[in-house]
Coordinates of C-alpha atoms and ligand atoms in Angstrom, one line a residue:
M22 CA 19.3 -100.3 0.3
P23 CA 22.9 -99.8 -0.9
A24 CA 25.2 -98.5 1.8
R25 CA 25.8 -94.7 1.5
R26 CA 29.5 -93.6 1.6
T27 CA 30.1 -91.8 4.8
T28 CA 32.9 -90.5 7.0
V29 CA 33.5 -91.6 10.6
R30 CA 34.4 -88.8 13.0
D31 CA 37.4 -89.2 15.3
V32 CA 35.3 -88.0 18.3
V33 CA 31.8 -86.9 19.1
V34 CA 31.5 -84.7 22.1
I35 CA 28.0 -84.7 23.7
G36 CA 27.2 -81.4 25.5
G37 CA 28.5 -78.0 24.7
G38 CA 29.1 -76.7 28.3
L39 CA 32.5 -76.0 29.8
A40 CA 33.6 -79.6 30.0
G41 CA 32.5 -80.4 26.4
L42 CA 34.1 -77.2 24.9
T43 CA 37.3 -77.8 26.8
A44 CA 37.5 -81.4 25.6
A45 CA 36.8 -80.3 22.0
R46 CA 39.4 -77.5 22.1
S47 CA 42.0 -80.0 23.5
L48 CA 41.4 -82.2 20.5
G49 CA 42.1 -79.4 18.1
S50 CA 43.8 -81.5 15.5
R51 CA 41.2 -84.2 15.3
D52 CA 37.9 -84.5 13.4
V53 CA 35.5 -83.6 16.2
L54 CA 31.7 -83.0 16.2
V55 CA 30.1 -81.3 19.3
L56 CA 26.4 -81.9 19.7
E57 CA 24.5 -79.6 22.1
A58 CA 20.8 -79.9 22.9
D59 CA 20.2 -76.2 23.7
D60 CA 20.2 -73.4 21.2
R61 CA 23.2 -71.9 22.8
L62 CA 26.6 -73.1 24.0
G63 CA 27.8 -72.7 27.6
G64 CA 25.5 -74.9 29.7
R65 CA 25.5 -73.5 33.2
I66 CA 27.7 -70.6 32.3
R67 CA 25.5 -67.8 31.0
S68 CA 25.6 -64.0 31.1
D69 CA 24.2 -61.2 29.0
D70 CA 26.4 -58.2 28.1
R71 CA 25.0 -54.8 29.3
A72 CA 28.1 -52.7 29.0
P73 CA 29.6 -51.4 31.2
Y74 CA 27.8 -54.1 33.3
W75 CA 26.4 -57.6 32.6
L76 CA 23.6 -59.8 33.8
N77 CA 24.9 -63.1 35.3
Y78 CA 22.8 -66.2 35.6
G79 CA 25.3 -69.0 36.3
A80 CA 28.9 -69.5 37.4
H81 CA 30.6 -66.2 38.2
L82 CA 33.5 -66.9 40.6
F83 CA 36.7 -68.5 39.3
G84 CA 40.2 -69.3 40.5
G85 CA 43.4 -67.5 39.7
P86 CA 45.9 -68.3 36.9
A87 CA 47.1 -71.5 38.7
S88 CA 43.6 -73.0 38.7
P89 CA 42.2 -75.1 35.8
V90 CA 39.6 -72.5 34.8
G91 CA 42.0 -69.6 35.6
S92 CA 44.6 -71.0 33.2
L93 CA 41.9 -71.7 30.5
I94 CA 40.6 -68.1 30.9
D95 CA 44.1 -66.7 30.6
S96 CA 44.9 -68.8 27.5
C97 CA 41.7 -67.3 25.9
G98 CA 43.0 -63.8 26.6
I99 CA 40.0 -62.9 28.8
E100 CA 40.3 -60.3 31.5
T101 CA 39.4 -61.4 35.1
L102 CA 39.0 -59.0 38.0
P103 CA 39.8 -59.9 41.6
V104 CA 36.9 -59.6 43.9
E105 CA 37.8 -57.0 46.5
G106 CA 34.5 -56.8 48.3
S107 CA 33.4 -58.8 51.3
F108 CA 32.4 -62.5 50.9
T109 CA 31.2 -62.9 54.5
A110 CA 28.3 -60.4 54.7
M111 CA 25.0 -61.5 56.1
A112 CA 21.7 -59.7 55.4
F113 CA 19.1 -59.6 58.1
P114 CA 15.9 -57.6 57.5
R115 CA 16.9 -54.0 58.0
R116 CA 20.5 -54.9 59.1
L117 CA 23.4 -55.7 56.9
V118 CA 26.3 -57.2 58.8
T119 CA 29.5 -56.9 56.8
G120 CA 33.2 -56.2 57.0
G121 CA 35.2 -58.4 59.2
G122 CA 34.1 -62.0 58.8
P123 CA 32.6 -64.3 61.5
T124 CA 33.7 -62.2 64.5
T125 CA 32.0 -59.1 63.1
I126 CA 28.8 -61.1 62.5
L127 CA 29.0 -62.3 66.1
R128 CA 29.5 -58.8 67.5
T129 CA 26.8 -57.1 65.4
A130 CA 24.2 -59.6 64.2
P131 CA 20.8 -59.3 65.9
L132 CA 21.0 -62.6 67.7
P133 CA 19.9 -63.5 71.2
L134 CA 22.6 -64.5 73.8
R135 CA 22.0 -68.3 73.5
A136 CA 22.4 -68.1 69.7
R137 CA 25.6 -66.1 70.1
I138 CA 27.0 -68.8 72.4
A139 CA 26.0 -71.5 70.0
F140 CA 27.5 -69.4 67.1
V141 CA 30.9 -69.3 68.9
R142 CA 30.9 -73.0 69.6
S143 CA 29.8 -74.0 66.0
G144 CA 32.0 -71.3 64.5
L145 CA 35.2 -72.5 66.1
K146 CA 34.4 -76.1 64.9
I147 CA 33.9 -74.8 61.4
L148 CA 37.1 -72.6 61.4
W149 CA 39.1 -75.6 62.6
H150 CA 37.8 -78.0 60.1
S151 CA 37.8 -75.6 57.1
R152 CA 41.5 -74.9 57.8
E153 CA 42.1 -78.6 58.0
Y154 CA 40.3 -78.9 54.6
Q155 CA 42.5 -76.2 53.2
R156 CA 45.7 -78.0 54.4
F157 CA 44.4 -81.2 53.0
T158 CA 43.7 -79.7 49.5
T159 CA 47.2 -78.2 49.6
S160 CA 48.7 -81.6 50.3
L161 CA 47.0 -83.0 47.2
K162 CA 48.7 -80.6 44.8
N163 CA 50.3 -82.2 41.8
R164 CA 48.4 -85.5 42.3
P165 CA 46.4 -86.8 39.3
P166 CA 42.8 -85.3 39.1
S167 CA 41.1 -88.6 39.6
E168 CA 43.1 -89.2 42.8
V169 CA 42.3 -85.7 44.0
N170 CA 38.6 -86.3 43.3
R171 CA 38.6 -89.5 45.3
A172 CA 40.5 -87.9 48.2
L173 CA 38.3 -84.8 48.4
H174 CA 35.1 -86.8 48.3
A175 CA 36.4 -88.9 51.2
F176 CA 37.1 -85.9 53.4
M177 CA 34.6 -85.9 56.3
D178 CA 32.3 -88.1 54.2
D179 CA 31.2 -90.1 57.2
R180 CA 28.9 -87.5 58.7
T181 CA 26.5 -84.8 57.7
F182 CA 26.9 -81.0 58.2
A183 CA 24.0 -81.2 60.7
E184 CA 25.8 -83.9 62.7
L185 CA 28.9 -81.9 62.8
L186 CA 27.1 -78.8 64.0
G187 CA 24.9 -80.5 66.6
P188 CA 21.6 -79.1 67.8
L189 CA 21.2 -75.3 67.1
P190 CA 18.8 -72.6 68.3
R191 CA 16.3 -71.5 65.7
E192 CA 18.0 -68.2 64.7
L193 CA 21.3 -70.0 64.1
D194 CA 19.6 -72.9 62.3
H195 CA 18.2 -70.3 59.7
I196 CA 21.8 -69.0 59.1
Y197 CA 23.4 -72.5 58.6
R198 CA 20.5 -73.6 56.5
A199 CA 21.0 -70.6 54.1
I200 CA 24.7 -71.4 53.9
A201 CA 24.1 -75.2 53.3
N202 CA 21.4 -74.3 50.7
R203 CA 24.1 -72.4 48.8
A204 CA 25.8 -75.8 48.4
Q205 CA 22.3 -77.2 47.3
A206 CA 21.2 -79.2 50.3
D207 CA 19.9 -78.9 53.8
P208 CA 22.5 -79.5 56.6
E209 CA 20.9 -82.9 57.2
E210 CA 21.8 -84.0 53.6
L211 CA 25.1 -82.3 52.9
S212 CA 28.3 -84.2 53.9
A213 CA 30.4 -82.3 56.5
G214 CA 33.3 -82.4 54.0
A215 CA 31.2 -80.7 51.3
A216 CA 30.1 -78.0 53.8
M217 CA 33.8 -77.4 54.7
S218 CA 34.7 -77.2 51.1
A219 CA 32.0 -74.5 50.5
L220 CA 32.9 -72.6 53.7
A221 CA 36.7 -72.7 53.1
L222 CA 36.0 -70.7 49.9
V223 CA 35.0 -67.7 51.9
L224 CA 36.7 -68.2 55.3
T225 CA 40.3 -68.9 54.3
K226 CA 42.5 -66.0 53.1
D227 CA 43.9 -67.9 50.1
R228 CA 40.5 -68.0 48.4
A229 CA 40.2 -70.7 45.7
L230 CA 37.5 -68.8 43.9
G231 CA 38.2 -65.0 44.0
R232 CA 37.9 -63.7 40.4
N233 CA 35.1 -62.6 38.2
V234 CA 35.1 -62.1 34.5
A235 CA 34.9 -58.5 33.3
G236 CA 31.9 -58.4 31.0
G237 CA 30.4 -61.6 32.3
S238 CA 31.3 -65.3 32.3
G239 CA 29.7 -65.8 28.9
R240 CA 32.9 -64.3 27.5
I241 CA 34.7 -67.6 28.4
I242 CA 32.3 -69.5 26.3
E243 CA 32.4 -67.0 23.4
A244 CA 36.3 -67.2 23.4
L245 CA 36.3 -71.0 23.7
A246 CA 33.8 -71.4 20.9
G247 CA 35.7 -68.9 18.8
Q248 CA 38.8 -71.0 19.0
L249 CA 37.2 -74.3 18.0
T250 CA 38.2 -75.7 14.6
C251 CA 35.7 -78.5 14.8
S252 CA 32.0 -78.8 13.8
V253 CA 29.5 -77.7 16.4
T254 CA 25.7 -78.4 16.2
T255 CA 23.3 -76.7 18.6
K256 CA 19.6 -77.8 19.0
A257 CA 20.9 -81.4 18.6
E258 CA 19.6 -83.5 21.4
V259 CA 21.4 -86.8 21.7
S260 CA 19.2 -89.8 22.6
S261 CA 21.6 -92.7 22.6
V262 CA 25.4 -93.4 22.7
A263 CA 26.3 -97.0 21.9
A264 CA 29.8 -98.5 21.6
D265 CA 30.6 -101.6 19.7
H266 CA 33.8 -103.4 18.6
G267 CA 34.6 -100.9 15.8
G268 CA 33.4 -97.6 17.3
V269 CA 30.6 -95.6 18.7
T270 CA 27.1 -94.8 17.2
V271 CA 25.5 -91.6 18.5
A272 CA 21.8 -91.0 17.7
Y273 CA 20.4 -87.5 18.0
V274 CA 17.5 -85.3 16.8
D275 CA 18.1 -81.9 15.2
G276 CA 16.0 -79.5 13.1
D277 CA 16.0 -82.0 10.2
G278 CA 14.8 -84.9 12.3
P279 CA 16.5 -88.1 13.7
Q280 CA 20.2 -88.4 12.8
Q281 CA 23.1 -90.8 13.5
V282 CA 26.8 -90.2 13.5
R283 CA 29.6 -92.8 13.8
A284 CA 32.9 -92.1 15.6
H285 CA 35.9 -93.8 17.0
H286 CA 35.3 -92.3 20.5
A287 CA 32.6 -90.3 22.3
I288 CA 33.0 -87.9 25.2
V289 CA 29.8 -87.6 27.2
T290 CA 29.5 -84.4 29.3
T291 CA 25.8 -84.3 30.0
P292 CA 24.5 -84.2 33.5
P293 CA 24.8 -87.7 35.2
H294 CA 21.1 -88.7 35.2
V295 CA 21.1 -87.9 31.4
T296 CA 24.4 -89.7 30.8
A297 CA 23.0 -92.8 32.6
R298 CA 20.0 -92.8 30.1
L299 CA 22.0 -92.0 27.0
V300 CA 25.0 -94.4 27.3
Q301 CA 23.9 -98.0 26.4
G302 CA 25.4 -101.0 28.1
L303 CA 27.0 -99.2 31.1
P304 CA 28.2 -101.4 33.9
K305 CA 25.5 -101.7 36.5
D306 CA 27.5 -99.9 39.2
T307 CA 28.5 -97.0 36.9
A308 CA 24.8 -96.5 35.9
G309 CA 23.8 -96.7 39.5
A310 CA 26.5 -94.2 40.6
L311 CA 25.5 -91.8 37.9
R312 CA 21.9 -92.0 39.1
S313 CA 22.9 -91.5 42.7
I314 CA 24.6 -88.1 42.2
Q315 CA 22.5 -85.6 43.9
F316 CA 21.7 -82.2 42.3
G317 CA 19.9 -79.2 43.7
P318 CA 18.1 -76.5 41.7
S319 CA 18.9 -72.7 41.6
I320 CA 16.4 -70.0 40.7
V321 CA 18.5 -67.0 39.7
M322 CA 17.3 -63.5 39.3
A323 CA 19.8 -61.1 37.6
M324 CA 19.1 -57.3 37.8
L325 CA 20.4 -54.1 36.3
T326 CA 20.0 -51.0 38.5
R327 CA 20.1 -47.3 37.8
E328 CA 21.4 -45.6 40.9
R329 CA 23.4 -42.4 40.6
R330 CA 25.0 -42.4 44.1
P331 CA 26.9 -44.9 46.3
M332 CA 24.9 -47.8 47.7
P333 CA 25.2 -49.8 50.9
W334 CA 26.1 -52.9 48.9
D335 CA 29.0 -51.3 47.0
G336 CA 31.7 -52.8 49.3
L337 CA 30.4 -56.3 49.3
Y338 CA 30.5 -59.1 46.8
S339 CA 28.2 -61.6 48.4
A340 CA 25.9 -61.9 51.3
V341 CA 24.1 -64.9 52.9
V342 CA 20.4 -64.1 53.4
P343 CA 18.8 -66.2 56.1
G344 CA 15.0 -66.6 56.4
K345 CA 14.0 -65.1 53.0
S346 CA 12.7 -66.3 49.7
F347 CA 16.3 -66.3 48.3
N348 CA 19.4 -67.3 50.3
M349 CA 22.2 -65.6 48.4
F350 CA 22.8 -62.0 47.2
F351 CA 25.6 -61.0 44.9
N352 CA 26.9 -57.6 43.7
Q353 CA 28.4 -58.4 40.4
A354 CA 29.5 -54.8 39.9
N355 CA 31.7 -54.9 43.0
V356 CA 34.7 -56.0 40.9
L357 CA 34.5 -52.7 39.0
R358 CA 34.3 -50.4 41.9
S359 CA 37.9 -50.5 43.1
R360 CA 39.0 -49.5 39.5
E361 CA 36.7 -46.5 39.3
R362 CA 37.9 -43.0 40.1
S363 CA 34.4 -42.0 41.0
R364 CA 31.5 -44.4 41.3
R365 CA 29.9 -45.0 37.9
A366 CA 26.1 -44.8 37.8
G367 CA 24.1 -48.0 37.8
G368 CA 25.0 -51.6 38.8
S369 CA 24.4 -55.3 38.4
L370 CA 23.0 -57.5 41.1
M371 CA 22.1 -61.2 41.3
V372 CA 20.1 -63.2 43.9
Y373 CA 19.3 -66.9 44.0
A374 CA 17.3 -69.5 45.8
S375 CA 19.1 -72.7 45.8
G376 CA 18.7 -76.3 47.1
P377 CA 15.5 -77.0 49.0
L378 CA 14.6 -73.3 49.0
G379 CA 14.8 -73.2 45.2
R380 CA 12.9 -76.5 44.9
G381 CA 10.0 -75.0 46.9
L382 CA 9.6 -72.3 44.2
M383 CA 9.9 -74.4 41.1
D384 CA 6.2 -74.6 40.5
R385 CA 5.7 -70.8 40.8
S386 CA 5.4 -68.5 37.7
N387 CA 8.4 -66.3 36.8
A388 CA 6.2 -63.2 37.6
D389 CA 5.5 -64.6 41.1
I390 CA 9.1 -65.4 41.8
R391 CA 10.2 -62.0 40.6
D392 CA 7.7 -60.2 42.8
L393 CA 8.7 -62.4 45.8
F394 CA 12.4 -61.8 45.3
L395 CA 12.0 -58.1 44.8
R396 CA 9.8 -57.7 47.9
D397 CA 12.4 -59.5 50.0
L398 CA 15.2 -57.5 48.4
Y399 CA 13.5 -54.2 49.1
D400 CA 13.0 -55.3 52.7
I401 CA 16.8 -55.8 53.1
F402 CA 17.8 -52.8 50.9
P403 CA 15.0 -50.2 50.9
E404 CA 17.4 -47.9 49.0
L405 CA 16.8 -50.2 45.9
I406 CA 13.1 -49.3 45.6
G407 CA 12.5 -47.7 42.2
L408 CA 16.1 -48.4 40.9
V409 CA 15.7 -51.9 39.3
E410 CA 15.4 -51.3 35.6
E411 CA 15.9 -54.8 34.1
V412 CA 15.1 -58.2 35.6
D413 CA 15.6 -61.6 34.1
L414 CA 15.2 -65.1 35.7
Q415 CA 16.9 -68.3 35.0
C416 CA 15.7 -71.5 36.5
W417 CA 18.3 -74.3 36.7
E418 CA 16.6 -77.5 37.7
Y419 CA 20.0 -79.2 37.9
A420 CA 22.2 -76.3 39.1
T421 CA 25.1 -78.0 40.9
S422 CA 25.7 -81.4 42.4
Y423 CA 26.4 -81.8 46.1
A424 CA 28.1 -84.5 48.1
H425 CA 25.9 -86.3 50.5
S426 CA 27.4 -88.4 53.3
G427 CA 28.6 -91.6 51.5
R428 CA 29.3 -89.9 48.1
A429 CA 32.9 -91.0 48.1
A430 CA 31.8 -94.7 47.7
L431 CA 30.5 -93.8 44.2
Q432 CA 33.8 -92.5 42.8
S433 CA 35.4 -95.8 41.7
A434 CA 32.4 -96.7 39.6
L435 CA 32.4 -93.2 38.0
D436 CA 36.2 -93.5 37.2
R437 CA 35.8 -96.9 35.5
D438 CA 37.4 -97.2 32.1
L439 CA 34.5 -97.4 29.6
G440 CA 36.7 -98.0 26.6
R441 CA 35.6 -95.9 23.6
I442 CA 33.3 -93.8 25.8
S443 CA 34.7 -91.2 28.2
L444 CA 32.7 -89.2 30.8
A445 CA 33.4 -85.6 31.7
G446 CA 31.6 -83.0 33.7
D447 CA 31.7 -81.1 37.0
Y448 CA 29.8 -83.8 38.9
L449 CA 32.8 -86.1 38.7
G450 CA 34.9 -83.8 40.9
A451 CA 34.4 -81.5 43.9
W452 CA 35.4 -78.1 42.4
F453 CA 32.6 -77.1 40.0
A454 CA 33.8 -75.3 36.9
D455 CA 37.4 -76.4 37.7
S456 CA 36.2 -80.0 37.7
A457 CA 34.5 -79.5 34.4
V458 CA 37.7 -78.2 32.8
L459 CA 39.9 -80.9 34.5
T460 CA 37.6 -83.8 33.5
G461 CA 37.2 -82.3 29.9
R462 CA 41.0 -82.2 29.5
E463 CA 41.5 -85.6 31.0
A464 CA 38.9 -87.2 28.7
A465 CA 40.5 -85.5 25.7
A466 CA 43.9 -86.7 26.7
K467 CA 42.7 -90.3 27.1
V468 CA 41.0 -90.2 23.7
E469 CA 44.1 -88.7 22.1
R470 CA 46.3 -91.5 23.6
Q471 CA 43.9 -94.1 22.2
L472 CA 43.7 -92.5 18.8
A473 CA 47.5 -92.3 18.6
E474 CA 47.9 -95.9 19.8
H475 CA 45.4 -97.4 17.4
G476 CA 46.0 -94.9 14.7
S477 CA 46.7 -97.4 11.9
R478 CA 43.8 -99.6 13.0
S479 CA 41.5 -96.5 13.2
D480 CA 42.5 -95.6 9.7
R481 CA 41.6 -99.1 8.5
D482 CA 38.3 -98.9 10.4
R483 CA 37.6 -95.5 8.9
Q484 CA 38.2 -96.9 5.4
R485 CA 35.9 -99.9 6.1
S486 CA 33.2 -97.8 7.7
T487 CA 33.3 -95.2 4.9
E488 CA 32.4 -98.0 2.5
S489 CA 29.8 -99.9 4.5
W490 CA 28.1 -97.7 7.1
A491 CA 25.1 -95.6 6.3
G492 CA 23.5 -92.9 8.3
D493 CA 26.0 -90.2 8.9
P494 CA 24.6 -86.7 8.1
Ligands
FAD992 C1 23.7 -70.4 39.6 C2 25.0 -71.1 39.4 C3 26.1 -70.5 40.0 C4 27.4 -71.2 39.8 N1 28.5 -70.6 40.3 C5 29.7 -71.1 40.1 C6 30.9 -70.4 40.5 O1 30.8 -69.3 40.9 N2 32.1 -71.0 40.3 C7 32.2 -72.3 39.7 O2 33.3 -72.8 39.6 N3 31.1 -73.0 39.3 C8 29.8 -72.4 39.5 N4 28.7 -73.1 39.1 C9 28.9 -74.4 38.5 C10 29.4 -74.3 37.0 O3 28.5 -73.5 36.3 C11 29.5 -75.7 36.5 O4 30.4 -76.5 37.3 C12 30.0 -75.8 35.0 O5 29.4 -74.8 34.2 C13 29.6 -77.2 34.6 O6 30.0 -77.4 33.2 P1 29.7 -78.9 32.5 O7 30.2 -78.8 31.1 O8 30.2 -79.9 33.4 O9 28.1 -79.0 32.6 P2 27.0 -78.1 31.8 O10 27.4 -76.7 31.8 O11 25.7 -78.5 32.4 O12 27.0 -78.7 30.3 C14 26.3 -79.8 29.9 C15 25.7 -79.6 28.6 O13 25.1 -80.7 28.1 C16 23.9 -80.3 27.4 N5 23.0 -81.5 27.2 C17 22.2 -82.0 28.2 N6 21.5 -83.1 27.7 C18 21.9 -83.2 26.4 C19 21.6 -84.1 25.3 N7 20.7 -85.1 25.5 N8 22.2 -83.9 24.1 C20 23.1 -82.9 23.9 N9 23.4 -82.1 24.9 C21 22.9 -82.2 26.1 C22 23.4 -79.2 28.2 O14 22.5 -78.4 27.5 C23 24.7 -78.5 28.6 O15 25.0 -77.5 27.7 C24 27.5 -72.4 39.2 C25 26.3 -73.0 38.6 C26 25.1 -72.4 38.7 C27 23.9 -73.0 38.1

C-alpha cells in the first residue's frame, strides 16, 4: 500500500485531567493533540452547576494564589472563596463537636477517660510532628518540584501512622482510622509522613488548602479547556505509547475504531498502573515503581438540600465521621454563608467513604449506598430528614494515591528521564491537585526545551514522516 501523506504532531498529551490540560495549555504555541478516554474532560475534578449552589464529586479544596493550582485558577479568571468554617469538626451519633480544634474535641467528645488520656498523648505527638512537617515544607520553598517531591516523600517514611500512634483504645482507634481513611489507607498502611501531611492541612493556621471554587471546581476545567488552542479528542482510549528513534507512536481507539498518531513527544498523565501498561519499553524499575503506587477508592455522594432556616452544619466546612458508612462530611455551601446578608434557602453537602471503608462498599449498588449514607447522615443530623432533594453518586476506584512506608524509595525510578516520553500526574508528588499542575507544567517545559533544541532536526523528521508514515487520522 502506498504511504499516505500525514502530519506529525509536536506533542500528544494522554489524559485530559488537570495535569494533561495544564501541560497542553503550557504548550500553547505547539501542535498538540489531547486524547482523553472519558466522554468529559477533568478526570478527578468534577462538579455540576446548580446555581446558586453546585454538586461536587471530586477535588474541592485548593491553595491560595501562591500555590500552583491557585495561580492557575487566578490566571483563568475564576473566583475562589476562602473557607471560613471549621475544618476540625467531628460527628458522633447525635453529637457534633465543632469550633475550637483538638482541645474542644477533647473537652466535649463523648469519650471515656482512658480514651481522653490516650487522645492527649497521641494529640501532642501529632501536633508536634505536623508543625515539624509544616516547617519542613517551608524550608523547601523555591526548590525544584522534583527535589521537593523526593524530600516530602522521605519525611517520616520509615514508619507507619499506626507505629507513630502506638496502641489505642477502641474509641480512639475509630477516630484515627476515619482520619487515615481520608488519606486513603488504614493507619497500619499509611506512612507517618503522609498522615502528618494530611493533618497539617487542618491543624496548622497557615492552611495549604483553604479555598473552594465558587460555582464548583468543574469551572477550572471549563476555563482551561476554553483556553486551549490545540485539538482535543474525548472518548479516545489510548492503548499503547511507543517511542523509537524518530518519535512516538500512540495507538488509541475512538468512535471510528482503532487509530494511530505520530508525534515528536508524548506526555502521559494517566494513573500510574495505566501508564505502566501503555508505555512500551519502560525501564524495569520505572514500570515497577508505577505499579507500586498505592491508590484508594472514594465513593462520593453529593446532595442538594432545600432547608429554609439555619442548620447545625452552617458554620462548618468539614467533619470527620468515625464509625459510620462514610468517614467524611463536607458542607460545600459553607463558603457562601459569610457573604450572605441573610441565609439563603437550600444548600449543598457531600459525604464520602474513602480508603478501606470505600473499598468495602465497591460491590454494592448505587441505590444501596445512597440508602446507607442517608441513614447514617440522618442519624448525625436528624434536621436533614425530608430536606434532601437531589442525590448523585460518583465512584472513584482510583481516587487518590497515598504514601505507604517506603514510598520514597520509588521516586528516583519515577523521575527517570524517558527521552521522548514524559510522565505527569498527581501521583508523582505529595500535593494532589498542586502536584498535577506542577508535573504538567514541568513535563511541558521539558518538551518545549527539547523541541527548541532539536527544532531543525524535528522539522526534517516532520518532512520525512509526512512523506513516509501512514496511519495518522
Ligand atoms: C473525592 C476526591 C476529592 C479530592 N479532593 C481534593 C482536594 O480537595 N484538593 C486537591 O488538591 N486534590 C483533591 N483530589 C485529588 C485531585 O482530584 C487530583 O489530584 C487531580 O485531579 C489529579 O489530576 P491528574 O490529571 O493527575 O489525574 P486525573 O484527573 O485522574 O486525569 C487522568 C486522566 O486520564 C484519563 N485516562 C485514563 N486512562 C486513559 C487512557 N487509556 N487513554 C486516555 N485517557 C485516559 C482519565 O480519564 C483522566 O481524565 C481529590 C480527588 C478525589 C477523587
